[in-house]
XYZ file of C-alpha atoms in Angstrom:
319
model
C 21.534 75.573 -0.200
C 22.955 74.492 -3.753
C 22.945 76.647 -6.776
C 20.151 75.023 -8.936
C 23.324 74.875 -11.833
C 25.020 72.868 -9.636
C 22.326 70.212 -8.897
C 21.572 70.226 -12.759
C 24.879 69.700 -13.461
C 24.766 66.718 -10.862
C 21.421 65.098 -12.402
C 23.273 64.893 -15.681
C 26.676 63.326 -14.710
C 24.510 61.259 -12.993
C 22.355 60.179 -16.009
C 25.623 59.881 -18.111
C 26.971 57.060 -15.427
C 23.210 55.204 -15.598
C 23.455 55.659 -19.639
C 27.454 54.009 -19.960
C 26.540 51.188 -17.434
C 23.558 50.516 -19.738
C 25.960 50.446 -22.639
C 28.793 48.215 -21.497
C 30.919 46.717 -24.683
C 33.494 44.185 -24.403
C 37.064 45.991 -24.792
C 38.210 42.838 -26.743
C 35.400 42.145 -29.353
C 33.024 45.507 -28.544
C 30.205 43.431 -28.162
C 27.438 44.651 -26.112
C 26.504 41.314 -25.298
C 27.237 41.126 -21.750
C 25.714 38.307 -19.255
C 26.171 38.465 -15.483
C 26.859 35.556 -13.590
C 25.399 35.890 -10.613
C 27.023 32.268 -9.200
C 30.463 33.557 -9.549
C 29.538 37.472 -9.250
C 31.365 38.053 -12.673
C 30.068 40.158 -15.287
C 31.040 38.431 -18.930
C 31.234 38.558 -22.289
C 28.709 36.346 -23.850
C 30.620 36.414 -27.183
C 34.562 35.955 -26.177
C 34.434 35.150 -23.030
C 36.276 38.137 -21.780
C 35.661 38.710 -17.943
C 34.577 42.350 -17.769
C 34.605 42.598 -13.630
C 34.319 39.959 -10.731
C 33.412 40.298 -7.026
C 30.055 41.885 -7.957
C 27.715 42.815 -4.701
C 24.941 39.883 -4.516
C 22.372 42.087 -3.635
C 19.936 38.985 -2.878
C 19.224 36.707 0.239
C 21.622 35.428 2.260
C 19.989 31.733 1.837
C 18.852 29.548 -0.573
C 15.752 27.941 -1.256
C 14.551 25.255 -4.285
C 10.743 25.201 -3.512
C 8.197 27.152 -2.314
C 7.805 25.930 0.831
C 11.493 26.484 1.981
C 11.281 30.233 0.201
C 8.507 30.743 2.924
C 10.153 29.381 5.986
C 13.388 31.207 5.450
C 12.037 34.484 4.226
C 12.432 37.033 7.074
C 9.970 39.794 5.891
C 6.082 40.358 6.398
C 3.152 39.611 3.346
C 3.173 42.834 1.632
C 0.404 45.610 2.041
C -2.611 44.872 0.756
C -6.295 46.928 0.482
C -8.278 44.035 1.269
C -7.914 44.554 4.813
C -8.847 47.892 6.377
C -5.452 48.439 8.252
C -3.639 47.242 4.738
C -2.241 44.147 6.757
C 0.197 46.718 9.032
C -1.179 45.100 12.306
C -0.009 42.663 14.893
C -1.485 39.265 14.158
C -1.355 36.568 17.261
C -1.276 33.279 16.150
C -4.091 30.667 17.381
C -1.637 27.299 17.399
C -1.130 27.906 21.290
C 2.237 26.821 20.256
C 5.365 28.506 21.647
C 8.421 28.986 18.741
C 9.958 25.545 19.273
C 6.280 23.704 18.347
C 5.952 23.109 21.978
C 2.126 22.914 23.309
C 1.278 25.953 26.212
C 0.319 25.882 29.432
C -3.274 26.237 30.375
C -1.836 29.719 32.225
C -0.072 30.783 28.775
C -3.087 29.761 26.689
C -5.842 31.468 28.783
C -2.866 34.711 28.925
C -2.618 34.166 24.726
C -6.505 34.116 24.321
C -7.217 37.635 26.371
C -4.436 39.013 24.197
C -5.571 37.647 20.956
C -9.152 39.170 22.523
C -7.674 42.840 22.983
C -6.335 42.732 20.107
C -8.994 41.874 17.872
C -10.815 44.851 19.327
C -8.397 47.236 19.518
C -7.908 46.759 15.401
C -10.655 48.865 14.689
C -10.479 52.421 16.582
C -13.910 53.567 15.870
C -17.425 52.703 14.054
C -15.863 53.730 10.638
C -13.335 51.296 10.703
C -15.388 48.836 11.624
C -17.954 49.346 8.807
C -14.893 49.594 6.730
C -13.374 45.990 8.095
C -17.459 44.442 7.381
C -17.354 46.034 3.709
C -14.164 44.616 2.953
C -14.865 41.041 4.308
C -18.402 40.719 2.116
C -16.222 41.655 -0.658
C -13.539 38.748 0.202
C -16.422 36.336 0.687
C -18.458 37.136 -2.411
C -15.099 37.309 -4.581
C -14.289 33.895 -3.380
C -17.702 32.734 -4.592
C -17.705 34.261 -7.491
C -14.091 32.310 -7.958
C -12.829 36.109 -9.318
C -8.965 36.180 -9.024
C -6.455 38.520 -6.335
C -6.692 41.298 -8.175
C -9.756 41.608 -8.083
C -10.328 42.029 -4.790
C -7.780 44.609 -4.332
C -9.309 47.063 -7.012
C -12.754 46.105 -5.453
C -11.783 47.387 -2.196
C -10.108 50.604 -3.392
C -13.041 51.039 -5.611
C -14.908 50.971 -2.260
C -12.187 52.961 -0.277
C -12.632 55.941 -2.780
C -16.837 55.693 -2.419
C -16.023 56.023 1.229
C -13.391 58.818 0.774
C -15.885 60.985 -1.540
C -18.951 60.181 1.304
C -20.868 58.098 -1.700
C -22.314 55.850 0.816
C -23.919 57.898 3.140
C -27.796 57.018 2.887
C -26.913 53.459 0.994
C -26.492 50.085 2.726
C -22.860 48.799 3.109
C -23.558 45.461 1.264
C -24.953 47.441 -1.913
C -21.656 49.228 -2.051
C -19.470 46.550 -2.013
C -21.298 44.534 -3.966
C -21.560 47.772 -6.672
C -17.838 47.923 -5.999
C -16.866 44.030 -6.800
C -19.246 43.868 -9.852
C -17.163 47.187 -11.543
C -14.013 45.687 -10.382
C -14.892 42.134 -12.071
C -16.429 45.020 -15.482
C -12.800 46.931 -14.934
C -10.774 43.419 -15.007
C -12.498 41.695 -17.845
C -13.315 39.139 -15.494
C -16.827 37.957 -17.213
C -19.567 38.382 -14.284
C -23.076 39.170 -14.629
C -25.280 41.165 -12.562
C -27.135 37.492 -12.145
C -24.132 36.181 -10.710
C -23.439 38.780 -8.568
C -26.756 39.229 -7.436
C -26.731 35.373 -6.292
C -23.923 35.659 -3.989
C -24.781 38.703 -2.280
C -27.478 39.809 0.537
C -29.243 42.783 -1.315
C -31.594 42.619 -4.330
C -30.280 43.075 -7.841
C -32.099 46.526 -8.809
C -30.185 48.471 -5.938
C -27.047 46.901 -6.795
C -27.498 48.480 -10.172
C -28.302 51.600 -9.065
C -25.654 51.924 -6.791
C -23.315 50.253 -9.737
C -24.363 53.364 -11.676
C -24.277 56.153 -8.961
C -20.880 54.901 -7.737
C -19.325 54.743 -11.441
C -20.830 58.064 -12.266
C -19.188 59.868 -9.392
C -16.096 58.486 -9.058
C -15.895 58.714 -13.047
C -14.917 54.725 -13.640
C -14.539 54.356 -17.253
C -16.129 51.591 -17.910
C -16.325 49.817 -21.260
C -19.793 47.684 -22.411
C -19.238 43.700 -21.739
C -18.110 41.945 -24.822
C -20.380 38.465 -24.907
C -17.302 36.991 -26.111
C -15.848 36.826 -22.513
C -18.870 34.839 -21.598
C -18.293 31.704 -24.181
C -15.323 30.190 -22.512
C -17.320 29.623 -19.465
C -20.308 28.316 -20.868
C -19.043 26.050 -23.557
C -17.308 24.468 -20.732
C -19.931 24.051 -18.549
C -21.883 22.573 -21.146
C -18.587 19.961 -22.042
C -18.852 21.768 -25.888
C -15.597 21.379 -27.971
C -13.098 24.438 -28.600
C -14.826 24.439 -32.143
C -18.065 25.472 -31.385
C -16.287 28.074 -29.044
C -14.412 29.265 -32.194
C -17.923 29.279 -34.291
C -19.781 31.204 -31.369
C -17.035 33.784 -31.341
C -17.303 34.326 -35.184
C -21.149 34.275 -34.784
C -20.552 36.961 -32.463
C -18.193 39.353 -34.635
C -20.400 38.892 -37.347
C -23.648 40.112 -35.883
C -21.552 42.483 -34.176
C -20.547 44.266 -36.727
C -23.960 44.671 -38.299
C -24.981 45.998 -34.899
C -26.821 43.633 -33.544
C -25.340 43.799 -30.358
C -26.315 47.222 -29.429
C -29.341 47.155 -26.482
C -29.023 43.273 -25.969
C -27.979 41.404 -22.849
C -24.341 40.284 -23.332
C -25.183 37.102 -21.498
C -27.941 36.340 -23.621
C -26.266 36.983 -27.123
C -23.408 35.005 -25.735
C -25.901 32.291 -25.078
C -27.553 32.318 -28.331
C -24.350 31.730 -30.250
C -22.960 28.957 -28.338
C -27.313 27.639 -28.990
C -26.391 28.337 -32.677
C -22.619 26.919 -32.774
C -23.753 23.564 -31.294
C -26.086 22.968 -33.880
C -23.809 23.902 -36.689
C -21.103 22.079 -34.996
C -23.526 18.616 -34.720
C -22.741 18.952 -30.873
C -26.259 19.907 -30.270
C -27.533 21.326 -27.013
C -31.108 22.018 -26.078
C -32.097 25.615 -25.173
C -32.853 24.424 -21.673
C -29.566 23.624 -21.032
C -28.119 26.657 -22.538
C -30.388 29.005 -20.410
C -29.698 27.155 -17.217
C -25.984 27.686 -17.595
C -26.191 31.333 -18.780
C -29.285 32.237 -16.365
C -31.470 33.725 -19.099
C -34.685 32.289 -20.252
C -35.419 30.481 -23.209
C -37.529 33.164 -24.807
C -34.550 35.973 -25.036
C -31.828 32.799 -26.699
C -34.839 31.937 -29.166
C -35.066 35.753 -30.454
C -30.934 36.572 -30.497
C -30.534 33.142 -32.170
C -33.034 34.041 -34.867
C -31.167 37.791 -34.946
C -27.900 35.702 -35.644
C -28.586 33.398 -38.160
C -30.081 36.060 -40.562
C -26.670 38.114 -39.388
C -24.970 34.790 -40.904
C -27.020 34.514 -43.977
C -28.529 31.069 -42.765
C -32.048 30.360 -43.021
C-alpha cells in the first residue's frame, strides 16, 4: 500500500503534465495558437508555421465515411444504452429479414429454426411480471410521445421519471397507464416542451383527473421541481396552426409580458391566456381570426379566450 504523500505527490505531477499540454507555445514565436492536423498527425503553429510534433496517435476509426449512411454500415459498435427500453437495449436482438449475412433468402428449415428462436427470445427478455409491467409502461410512453410528436429526450427522462416511481413503490395501488402518462406529461413540463394536460389526456387510455392526480402525487414524492408553464411556449404552435405571421407572434408575446407583469397570469390556464393573446394580436395585427378558430386550435372554449382577452387589453391600456 502507498504512502498517501506519495499518491498526492503523483496526482500533482500529474496535473502539472495535463496543465503544460494545455499550455503549449510555439518555441519560435511563443504563440499559444496551436492547431492539430489531424490529416497529417502534426501538431502546428497556426501563426509561423512551426511544426511542433508529427506522427501523432489517430485515436479515431480505422475507416472513413462521407454520409450517414456509410458511417452506419461501417461502424462496428452497438446503439448506445438507452432507458426507453426496460433492459436499456443490452439484449440480443434477432433480426426478422430471414436473410443470412450475404442478403441471401433462408431455407424454410432455417426460417422455421430463426422464428422459434426469435420466439424464445422474446420471452425470455422479461424474467418476471415486474419486468414485464415495466417493458408495457415504457412502450405507452414511446407510443404516446410519438403522438404527441415530443422529441428523444423526452422519452428518456419520461422513462426514468417512471423508473424512479417504480424504484420508490409510487405505483402500487395506481394503474400503469396513469403513471406513465403522469411521467411523460412532467417530462414534456421538465423539457419545456409545451404540452397540455388536454393533449396528453387525448393520446392516452385513462381520464384526465387521475392523470393529474397522479402528476401531483408522483412530483410531490419524488420532489420534481417543477416550474409553472409560461403561455409563451404555447404561441409558436398555435400561430402556426392558424397560418398567423411571426408579427402577431411577436405582439402575443408582448401582450403576454405585459399582463404578466401586472399579474394577470397568476390562477389562469396557460393555454387559455396564450390563446387570448394570439385572439388579441390578430386583430391588432389586421390578420384577424375568429374565436372559434382560436379555441379549436388551443382546446379551450370560447367563454375563457373572451374573459383573458378582455383581462389583456385593459393590461395594454386599449379599450
Amino acid at each position: 500500500m502507498e504512502r498517501p504523500s506519495r499518491q498526492r505527490q503523483r496526482e500533482q505531477e500529474s496535473e502539472t503534465e495535463t496543465e503544460a499540454d494545455e499550455l503549449i507555445a510555439c518555441p519560435e514565436c511563443e504563440s499559444t495558437d496551436i492547431v492539430t492536423d489531424a490529416d497529417q498527425g502534426e501538431l502546428v503553429c497556426d501563426d509561423c508555421g512551426l511544426v511542433l510534433d508529427e506522427r501523432q496517435i489517430d485515436r479515431g476509426p480505422e475507416w472513413r465515411a462521407f454520409n450517414h449512411s456509410e458511417r452506419q454500415s461501417k461502424s462496428r459498435v452497438g446503439a448506445p444504452i438507452t432507458e426507453t427500453m426496460h433492459d436499456r437495449g443490452l439484449t440480443t436482438t434477432i433480426d426478422w429479414k430471414d436473410k443470412d449475412a450475404y442478403g441471401r433468402s433462408l431455407s424454410s428449415e432455417k426460417r422455421s429454426q430463426m422464428h422459434r428462436l426469435r420466439k424464445w427470445q422474446e420471452r425470455i427478455r422479461t424474467k418476471d411480471a415486474g419486468e414485464r409491467n415495466l417493458q408495457f409502461a415504457l412502450s405507452e410512453i414511446d407510443r404516446m410521445a410519438s403522438a404527441l410528436g415530443v422529441p428523444r429526450s423526452v422519452r428518456e427522462v419520461a422513462s426514468v421519471i417512471y423508473r424512479r416511481a417504480l424504484n420508490e413503490d409510487l405505483i402500487r395501488g395506481r394503474s400503469i397507464e396513469g403513471v406513465a402518462t403522469s411521467a411523460l406529461y412532467a417530462a414534456c413540463r421538465q423539457e419545456g416542451i409545451p404540452r397540455s394536460l388536454d393533449e396528453v389526456a387525448e393520446v392516452s387510455r385513462v381520464p384526465q383527473k387521475e392523470i393529474g392526480r397522479t402528476y401531483r402525487y408522483i412530483s410531490q414524492e419524488l420532489g420534481l421541481e417543477l416550474k409553472p408553464v409560461d403561455p409563451k411556449q404555447f404561441v409558436p404552435r398555435f400561430a402556426s396552426a392558424l397560418g398567423l405571421s411571426e408579427e402577431v407572434q411577436a405582439k402575443a408575446t408582448e401582450i403576454i409580458d405585459v399582463s404578466a407583469e401586472q399579474g394577470l397570469l397568476s390562477g389562469k390556464s396557460p393555454t387559455g391566456f396564450a390563446a387570448a393573446a394570439i385572439y388579441a394580436a390578430s386583430l391588432l395585427c389586421n390578420e384577424k381570426k375568429t374565436q372559434r378558430e382560436v379555441a379549436d386550435v388551443a382546446q379551450v372554449t370560447e367563454v375563457t379566450i373572451r374573459n383573458r382577452y378582455q383581462e389583456q387589453i385593459e393590461a395594454m391600456g386599449f379599450r
